Amino acid sequence: IDDILALYLLAAAHGVLTNALAPARIAASLVLVMMMLAAIFMVCRWLAQQMVKASFSIRTVYLLPVILVVIVSFGWLTHTLGYSQVVGGFFAELGLGEGLQSSQRNQLSRQLNGIVMVLVPFFFVLIGSRAEWQVLMDTGMPTLVAGLLMVAIGGKALGGMLGSATTRNLRQQLLIGMSMVPRGEVILVIAGLGFAQGHISHHVLVALVLVTIGAALIGPLLAAPLAKAEL
């Protein structure tokens, strides 16, 4: 949910910064987006339920390509309507997961993990290739990167701690918070979109890429001692 909200806030910021959207239109757009995403979720859940009833759905060798076609199709649909394809694909996947049987869902997750491992490096290379890394030598860049890294780590850790405050002790809250720190892939999605739209500079793009890498490295190092203590 937070990833979807972040992407929508980026779209709203783009509209405001380009004077393309007035506040009333932003509110109306939000309602429209919520209705569209709810429709995608329900349609995909229904499609998955129909696949479960069909005889071929038992064979996951046929199920995986069908699922991929549905996810990509709804991503293309939202992109065509002027929204991020990430949003359409994400909600399509949520609906499909709800409609499938648990055994099929687990099998598909294992199969999709292999595809993700192949495609993710290309995504990181694509984002990194857009940046002019010589800006790291400019005045103020180390301060900017360090500041954003502290905010990223502190914000994610605090969010995880607050979300588990009612059911966990302090050490477990810290472990949950630290475990959330490495999850920064959406930062790169937003950074890439913001840079493509001209709202952030090479300096900010490079800083966000480094923050994502730094959080991915620091998070496990901070979480490991807490996890061992729980064992």
PDB file of C-alpha atoms in Angstrom:
ATOM      1  CA  ILE A   1       0.000   0.000   0.000  1.00  0.00           C
ATOM      2  CA  ASP A   2       2.777   2.454   0.853  1.00  0.00           C
ATOM      3  CA  ASP A   3       4.456   1.796  -2.502  1.00  0.00           C
ATOM      4  CA  ILE A   4       1.231   2.527  -4.362  1.00  0.00           C
ATOM      5  CA  LEU A   5       0.674   5.713  -2.359  1.00  0.00           C
ATOM      6  CA  ALA A   6       4.234   6.810  -3.106  1.00  0.00           C
ATOM      7  CA  LEU A   7       3.726   6.293  -6.831  1.00  0.00           C
ATOM      8  CA  TYR A   8       0.435   8.164  -6.764  1.00  0.00           C
ATOM      9  CA  LEU A   9       1.966  11.046  -4.793  1.00  0.00           C
ATOM     10  CA  LEU A  10       4.663  11.240  -7.457  1.00  0.00           C
ATOM     11  CA  ALA A  11       1.978  11.450 -10.139  1.00  0.00           C
ATOM     12  CA  ALA A  12       0.181  14.173  -8.158  1.00  0.00           C
ATOM     13  CA  ALA A  13       3.451  16.082  -7.659  1.00  0.00           C
ATOM     14  CA  HIS A  14       4.127  15.840 -11.390  1.00  0.00           C
ATOM     15  CA  GLY A  15       0.707  17.335 -12.084  1.00  0.00           C
ATOM     16  CA  VAL A  16       1.246  20.191  -9.642  1.00  0.00           C
ATOM     17  CA  LEU A  17       4.798  20.985 -10.770  1.00  0.00           C
ATOM     18  CA  THR A  18       3.759  21.069 -14.417  1.00  0.00           C
ATOM     19  CA  ASN A  19       0.556  23.007 -13.649  1.00  0.00           C
ATOM     20  CA  ALA A  20      -1.357  20.170 -15.262  1.00  0.00           C
ATOM     21  CA  LEU A  21      -3.587  19.422 -12.284  1.00  0.00           C
ATOM     22  CA  ALA A  22      -5.529  21.700  -9.989  1.00  0.00           C
ATOM     23  CA  PRO A  23      -6.288  20.500  -6.421  1.00  0.00           C
ATOM     24  CA  ALA A  24      -9.858  19.592  -7.404  1.00  0.00           C
ATOM     25  CA  ARG A  25      -8.636  17.541 -10.342  1.00  0.00           C
ATOM     26  CA  ILE A  26      -6.095  15.786  -8.136  1.00  0.00           C
ATOM     27  CA  ALA A  27      -8.876  14.764  -5.725  1.00  0.00           C
ATOM     28  CA  ALA A  28     -11.045  13.567  -8.587  1.00  0.00           C
ATOM     29  CA  SER A  29      -8.103  11.680 -10.043  1.00  0.00           C
ATOM     30  CA  LEU A  30      -7.508   9.974  -6.703  1.00  0.00           C
ATOM     31  CA  VAL A  31     -11.110   8.720  -6.616  1.00  0.00           C
ATOM     32  CA  LEU A  32     -10.816   7.518 -10.202  1.00  0.00           C
ATOM     33  CA  VAL A  33      -7.559   5.698  -9.460  1.00  0.00           C
ATOM     34  CA  MET A  34      -9.005   3.949  -6.418  1.00  0.00           C
ATOM     35  CA  MET A  35     -12.009   2.784  -8.455  1.00  0.00           C
ATOM     36  CA  MET A  36      -9.774   1.595 -11.282  1.00  0.00           C
ATOM     37  CA  LEU A  37      -7.424  -0.326  -8.992  1.00  0.00           C
ATOM     38  CA  ALA A  38     -10.334  -1.904  -7.137  1.00  0.00           C
ATOM     39  CA  ALA A  39     -11.793  -2.996 -10.489  1.00  0.00           C
ATOM     40  CA  ILE A  40      -8.457  -4.505 -11.573  1.00  0.00           C
ATOM     41  CA  PHE A  41      -8.216  -6.400  -8.295  1.00  0.00           C
ATOM     42  CA  MET A  42     -11.732  -7.827  -8.536  1.00  0.00           C
ATOM     43  CA  VAL A  43     -11.459  -8.737 -12.233  1.00  0.00           C
ATOM     44  CA  CYS A  44      -8.149 -10.534 -11.693  1.00  0.00           C
ATOM     45  CA  ARG A  45      -9.484 -12.361  -8.652  1.00  0.00           C
ATOM     46  CA  TRP A  46     -12.444 -13.538 -10.739  1.00  0.00           C
ATOM     47  CA  LEU A  47     -10.129 -14.629 -13.558  1.00  0.00           C
ATOM     48  CA  ALA A  48      -8.014 -16.628 -11.109  1.00  0.00           C
ATOM     49  CA  GLN A  49     -11.093 -18.286  -9.652  1.00  0.00           C
ATOM     50  CA  GLN A  50     -12.202 -19.295 -13.141  1.00  0.00           C
ATOM     51  CA  MET A  51      -8.752 -20.712 -13.853  1.00  0.00           C
ATOM     52  CA  VAL A  52      -8.961 -22.769 -10.685  1.00  0.00           C
ATOM     53  CA  LYS A  53     -12.261 -24.227 -11.888  1.00  0.00           C
ATOM     54  CA  ALA A  54     -10.847 -24.998 -15.336  1.00  0.00           C
ATOM     55  CA  SER A  55      -9.126 -28.335 -15.775  1.00  0.00           C
ATOM     56  CA  PHE A  56      -5.925 -26.879 -17.286  1.00  0.00           C
ATOM     57  CA  SER A  57      -5.293 -24.710 -14.226  1.00  0.00           C
ATOM     58  CA  ILE A  58      -4.117 -27.737 -12.269  1.00  0.00           C
ATOM     59  CA  ARG A  59      -1.031 -27.889 -14.484  1.00  0.00           C
ATOM     60  CA  THR A  60       1.139 -24.958 -13.419  1.00  0.00           C
ATOM     61  CA  VAL A  61       3.185 -25.246 -16.600  1.00  0.00           C
ATOM     62  CA  TYR A  62       0.201 -23.611 -18.326  1.00  0.00           C
ATOM     63  CA  LEU A  63      -0.722 -21.367 -15.428  1.00  0.00           C
ATOM     64  CA  LEU A  64       2.518 -19.355 -15.278  1.00  0.00           C
ATOM     65  CA  PRO A  65       2.394 -17.900 -18.827  1.00  0.00           C
ATOM     66  CA  VAL A  66      -1.294 -17.048 -18.383  1.00  0.00           C
ATOM     67  CA  ILE A  67      -0.544 -15.209 -15.143  1.00  0.00           C
ATOM     68  CA  LEU A  68       2.320 -13.294 -16.770  1.00  0.00           C
ATOM     69  CA  VAL A  69       0.109 -12.250 -19.695  1.00  0.00           C
ATOM     70  CA  VAL A  70      -2.595 -10.981 -17.313  1.00  0.00           C
ATOM     71  CA  ILE A  71      -0.126  -8.995 -15.177  1.00  0.00           C
ATOM     72  CA  VAL A  72       1.601  -7.421 -18.190  1.00  0.00           C
ATOM     73  CA  SER A  73      -1.765  -6.650 -19.833  1.00  0.00           C
ATOM     74  CA  PHE A  74      -3.086  -4.721 -16.853  1.00  0.00           C
ATOM     75  CA  GLY A  75       0.256  -2.953 -16.503  1.00  0.00           C
ATOM     76  CA  TRP A  76      -0.063  -1.904 -20.147  1.00  0.00           C
ATOM     77  CA  LEU A  77      -3.668  -0.806 -19.521  1.00  0.00           C
ATOM     78  CA  THR A  78      -2.797   1.528 -16.647  1.00  0.00           C
ATOM     79  CA  HIS A  79       0.167   2.888 -18.622  1.00  0.00           C
ATOM     80  CA  THR A  80      -2.142   3.599 -21.564  1.00  0.00           C
ATOM     81  CA  LEU A  81      -4.518   5.446 -19.236  1.00  0.00           C
ATOM     82  CA  GLY A  82      -1.666   7.669 -18.060  1.00  0.00           C
ATOM     83  CA  TYR A  83      -0.713   5.917 -14.823  1.00  0.00           C
ATOM     84  CA  SER A  84       2.275   3.822 -13.858  1.00  0.00           C
ATOM     85  CA  GLN A  85       2.357   0.293 -15.257  1.00  0.00           C
ATOM     86  CA  VAL A  86       3.793  -0.793 -11.915  1.00  0.00           C
ATOM     87  CA  VAL A  87       0.484   0.039 -10.234  1.00  0.00           C
ATOM     88  CA  GLY A  88      -1.633  -1.939 -12.695  1.00  0.00           C
ATOM     89  CA  GLY A  89       0.628  -4.973 -12.577  1.00  0.00           C
ATOM     90  CA  PHE A  90       0.827  -4.870  -8.789  1.00  0.00           C
ATOM     91  CA  PHE A  91      -2.939  -4.853  -8.235  1.00  0.00           C
ATOM     92  CA  ALA A  92      -3.440  -7.484 -10.933  1.00  0.00           C
ATOM     93  CA  GLU A  93      -0.995  -9.720  -9.075  1.00  0.00           C
ATOM     94  CA  LEU A  94      -2.796  -9.102  -5.778  1.00  0.00           C
ATOM     95  CA  GLY A  95      -6.133 -10.101  -7.299  1.00  0.00           C
ATOM     96  CA  LEU A  96      -4.688 -13.215  -8.937  1.00  0.00           C
ATOM     97  CA  GLY A  97      -3.081 -14.275  -5.680  1.00  0.00           C
ATOM     98  CA  GLU A  98      -6.380 -13.959  -3.850  1.00  0.00           C
ATOM     99  CA  GLY A  99      -8.214 -16.078  -6.409  1.00  0.00           C
ATOM    100  CA  LEU A 100      -5.721 -18.944  -6.696  1.00  0.00           C
ATOM    101  CA  GLN A 101      -5.423 -21.915  -4.401  1.00  0.00           C
ATOM    102  CA  SER A 102      -2.616 -21.775  -1.849  1.00  0.00           C
ATOM    103  CA  SER A 103      -0.682 -24.614  -3.494  1.00  0.00           C
ATOM    104  CA  GLN A 104      -0.828 -22.892  -6.883  1.00  0.00           C
ATOM    105  CA  ARG A 105       0.105 -19.565  -5.340  1.00  0.00           C
ATOM    106  CA  ASN A 106       3.161 -21.052  -3.648  1.00  0.00           C
ATOM    107  CA  GLN A 107       4.250 -22.810  -6.822  1.00  0.00           C
ATOM    108  CA  LEU A 108       3.883 -19.652  -8.880  1.00  0.00           C
ATOM    109  CA  SER A 109       5.823 -17.636  -6.308  1.00  0.00           C
ATOM    110  CA  ARG A 110       8.763 -20.004  -6.618  1.00  0.00           C
ATOM    111  CA  GLN A 111       8.628 -19.857 -10.413  1.00  0.00           C
ATOM    112  CA  LEU A 112       8.316 -16.069 -10.513  1.00  0.00           C
ATOM    113  CA  ASN A 113      11.245 -15.658  -8.130  1.00  0.00           C
ATOM    114  CA  GLY A 114      13.488 -17.131 -10.799  1.00  0.00           C
ATOM    115  CA  ILE A 115      12.229 -14.628 -13.369  1.00  0.00           C
ATOM    116  CA  VAL A 116      12.671 -11.766 -10.912  1.00  0.00           C
ATOM    117  CA  MET A 117      16.277 -12.770 -10.204  1.00  0.00           C
ATOM    118  CA  VAL A 118      17.003 -12.553 -13.937  1.00  0.00           C
ATOM    119  CA  LEU A 119      15.235  -9.238 -14.606  1.00  0.00           C
ATOM    120  CA  VAL A 120      16.111  -7.214 -11.489  1.00  0.00           C
ATOM    121  CA  PRO A 121      19.796  -6.676 -12.429  1.00  0.00           C
ATOM    122  CA  PHE A 122      18.707  -5.146 -15.742  1.00  0.00           C
ATOM    123  CA  PHE A 123      16.471  -2.746 -13.835  1.00  0.00           C
ATOM    124  CA  PHE A 124      19.330  -1.605 -11.589  1.00  0.00           C
ATOM    125  CA  VAL A 125      21.661  -1.201 -14.569  1.00  0.00           C
ATOM    126  CA  LEU A 126      19.038   0.845 -16.415  1.00  0.00           C
ATOM    127  CA  ILE A 127      18.608   3.235 -13.483  1.00  0.00           C
ATOM    128  CA  GLY A 128      22.343   3.529 -12.879  1.00  0.00           C
ATOM    129  CA  SER A 129      23.086   4.216 -16.536  1.00  0.00           C
ATOM    130  CA  ARG A 130      20.974   7.370 -16.421  1.00  0.00           C
ATOM    131  CA  ALA A 131      23.126   9.001 -13.756  1.00  0.00           C
ATOM    132  CA  GLU A 132      26.223  11.123 -14.275  1.00  0.00           C
ATOM    133  CA  TRP A 133      28.415   9.749 -11.513  1.00  0.00           C
ATOM    134  CA  GLN A 134      30.978  12.537 -11.731  1.00  0.00           C
ATOM    135  CA  VAL A 135      28.565  14.715  -9.751  1.00  0.00           C
ATOM    136  CA  LEU A 136      29.731  12.805  -6.667  1.00  0.00           C
ATOM    137  CA  MET A 137      32.714  15.143  -6.639  1.00  0.00           C
ATOM    138  CA  ASP A 138      30.523  18.241  -6.371  1.00  0.00           C
ATOM    139  CA  THR A 139      30.319  20.198  -3.141  1.00  0.00           C
ATOM    140  CA  GLY A 140      27.647  19.012  -0.739  1.00  0.00           C
ATOM    141  CA  MET A 141      27.065  15.586  -2.293  1.00  0.00           C
ATOM    142  CA  PRO A 142      28.514  13.574   0.634  1.00  0.00           C
ATOM    143  CA  THR A 143      26.315  15.530   3.034  1.00  0.00           C
ATOM    144  CA  LEU A 144      23.239  14.991   0.865  1.00  0.00           C
ATOM    145  CA  VAL A 145      23.847  11.236   0.572  1.00  0.00           C
ATOM    146  CA  ALA A 146      24.572  10.840   4.296  1.00  0.00           C
ATOM    147  CA  GLY A 147      21.501  12.839   5.265  1.00  0.00           C
ATOM    148  CA  LEU A 148      19.163  10.941   2.965  1.00  0.00           C
ATOM    149  CA  LEU A 149      20.629   7.625   4.146  1.00  0.00           C
ATOM    150  CA  MET A 150      19.969   8.493   7.793  1.00  0.00           C
ATOM    151  CA  VAL A 151      16.411   9.552   6.971  1.00  0.00           C
ATOM    152  CA  ALA A 152      15.826   6.356   4.956  1.00  0.00           C
ATOM    153  CA  ILE A 153      17.147   4.061   7.684  1.00  0.00           C
ATOM    154  CA  GLY A 154      15.496   5.945  10.523  1.00  0.00           C
ATOM    155  CA  GLY A 155      12.151   6.259   8.759  1.00  0.00           C
ATOM    156  CA  LYS A 156      11.920   2.611   7.777  1.00  0.00           C
ATOM    157  CA  ALA A 157      13.091   1.407  11.185  1.00  0.00           C
ATOM    158  CA  LEU A 158      10.646   3.676  13.005  1.00  0.00           C
ATOM    159  CA  GLY A 159       7.764   2.605  10.775  1.00  0.00           C
ATOM    160  CA  GLY A 160       8.450  -1.076  11.432  1.00  0.00           C
ATOM    161  CA  MET A 161       8.747  -0.470  15.160  1.00  0.00           C
ATOM    162  CA  LEU A 162       5.510   1.500  15.379  1.00  0.00           C
ATOM    163  CA  GLY A 163       3.652  -1.076  13.314  1.00  0.00           C
ATOM    164  CA  SER A 164       4.621  -3.858  15.726  1.00  0.00           C
ATOM    165  CA  ALA A 165       4.540  -1.877  18.967  1.00  0.00           C
ATOM    166  CA  THR A 166       1.346  -3.453  20.305  1.00  0.00           C
ATOM    167  CA  THR A 167       2.353  -7.098  19.841  1.00  0.00           C
ATOM    168  CA  ARG A 168       6.157  -7.251  20.207  1.00  0.00           C
ATOM    169  CA  ASN A 169       8.819  -6.420  22.750  1.00  0.00           C
ATOM    170  CA  LEU A 170      11.418  -3.740  22.045  1.00  0.00           C
ATOM    171  CA  ARG A 171      14.044  -6.102  20.606  1.00  0.00           C
ATOM    172  CA  GLN A 172      11.515  -7.680  18.263  1.00  0.00           C
ATOM    173  CA  GLN A 173      10.300  -4.224  17.225  1.00  0.00           C
ATOM    174  CA  LEU A 174      13.875  -3.242  16.395  1.00  0.00           C
ATOM    175  CA  LEU A 175      14.335  -6.453  14.409  1.00  0.00           C
ATOM    176  CA  ILE A 176      11.196  -5.790  12.360  1.00  0.00           C
ATOM    177  CA  GLY A 177      12.263  -2.184  11.812  1.00  0.00           C
ATOM    178  CA  MET A 178      15.777  -3.125  10.724  1.00  0.00           C
ATOM    179  CA  SER A 179      14.391  -5.845   8.451  1.00  0.00           C
ATOM    180  CA  MET A 180      12.439  -3.182   6.567  1.00  0.00           C
ATOM    181  CA  VAL A 181      15.515  -1.022   5.927  1.00  0.00           C
ATOM    182  CA  PRO A 182      16.800  -2.923   2.830  1.00  0.00           C
ATOM    183  CA  ARG A 183      13.450  -2.692   1.050  1.00  0.00           C
ATOM    184  CA  GLY A 184      14.143   0.330  -1.145  1.00  0.00           C
ATOM    185  CA  GLU A 185      13.514  -0.827  -4.688  1.00  0.00           C
ATOM    186  CA  VAL A 186      10.567   1.550  -5.070  1.00  0.00           C
ATOM    187  CA  ILE A 187      12.966   4.413  -4.337  1.00  0.00           C
ATOM    188  CA  LEU A 188      14.667   3.586  -7.622  1.00  0.00           C
ATOM    189  CA  VAL A 189      11.336   3.410  -9.462  1.00  0.00           C
ATOM    190  CA  ILE A 190      10.352   6.843  -8.178  1.00  0.00           C
ATOM    191  CA  ALA A 191      13.838   8.248  -8.767  1.00  0.00           C
ATOM    192  CA  GLY A 192      13.783   7.017 -12.360  1.00  0.00           C
ATOM    193  CA  LEU A 193      10.323   8.445 -13.017  1.00  0.00           C
ATOM    194  CA  GLY A 194      11.131  11.746 -11.311  1.00  0.00           C
ATOM    195  CA  PHE A 195      14.335  12.115 -13.295  1.00  0.00           C
ATOM    196  CA  ALA A 196      12.607  11.253 -16.569  1.00  0.00           C
ATOM    197  CA  GLN A 197       9.953  13.879 -15.812  1.00  0.00           C
ATOM    198  CA  GLY A 198      12.649  16.467 -15.125  1.00  0.00           C
ATOM    199  CA  HIS A 199      11.770  17.078 -11.466  1.00  0.00           C
ATOM    200  CA  ILE A 200      15.051  15.887  -9.945  1.00  0.00           C
ATOM    201  CA  SER A 201      18.634  16.504 -11.005  1.00  0.00           C
ATOM    202  CA  HIS A 202      21.527  14.129 -11.579  1.00  0.00           C
ATOM    203  CA  HIS A 203      22.692  14.980  -8.064  1.00  0.00           C
ATOM    204  CA  VAL A 204      19.467  13.766  -6.469  1.00  0.00           C
ATOM    205  CA  LEU A 205      19.266  10.703  -8.742  1.00  0.00           C
ATOM    206  CA  VAL A 206      22.808   9.634  -7.820  1.00  0.00           C
ATOM    207  CA  ALA A 207      22.097  10.272  -4.141  1.00  0.00           C
ATOM    208  CA  LEU A 208      18.945   8.141  -4.201  1.00  0.00           C
ATOM    209  CA  VAL A 209      20.713   5.291  -5.988  1.00  0.00           C
ATOM    210  CA  LEU A 210      23.497   5.339  -3.388  1.00  0.00           C
ATOM    211  CA  VAL A 211      20.964   5.510  -0.554  1.00  0.00           C
ATOM    212  CA  THR A 212      19.194   2.436  -1.924  1.00  0.00           C
ATOM    213  CA  ILE A 213      22.478   0.524  -2.156  1.00  0.00           C
ATOM    214  CA  GLY A 214      23.583   1.706   1.285  1.00  0.00           C
ATOM    215  CA  ALA A 215      20.307   0.709   2.929  1.00  0.00           C
ATOM    216  CA  ALA A 216      20.443  -2.712   1.263  1.00  0.00           C
ATOM    217  CA  LEU A 217      23.898  -3.280   2.756  1.00  0.00           C
ATOM    218  CA  ILE A 218      23.408  -1.708   6.180  1.00  0.00           C
ATOM    219  CA  GLY A 219      19.976  -3.193   6.948  1.00  0.00           C
ATOM    220  CA  PRO A 220      21.048  -6.856   7.151  1.00  0.00           C
ATOM    221  CA  LEU A 221      24.148  -5.917   9.150  1.00  0.00           C
ATOM    222  CA  LEU A 222      21.965  -4.196  11.745  1.00  0.00           C
ATOM    223  CA  ALA A 223      19.297  -6.898  11.759  1.00  0.00           C
ATOM    224  CA  ALA A 224      21.639  -9.900  12.056  1.00  0.00           C
ATOM    225  CA  PRO A 225      22.634  -9.376  15.736  1.00  0.00           C
ATOM    226  CA  LEU A 226      19.004  -8.842  16.697  1.00  0.00           C
ATOM    227  CA  ALA A 227      17.931 -11.993  14.844  1.00  0.00           C
ATOM    228  CA  LYS A 228      20.644 -14.057  16.535  1.00  0.00           C
ATOM    229  CA  ALA A 229      19.530 -12.759  19.925  1.00  0.00           C
ATOM    230  CA  GLU A 230      15.967 -13.915  19.190  1.00  0.00           C
ATOM    231  CA  LEU A 231      17.274 -17.407  18.421  1.00  0.00           C
TER     232      LEU A 231
END
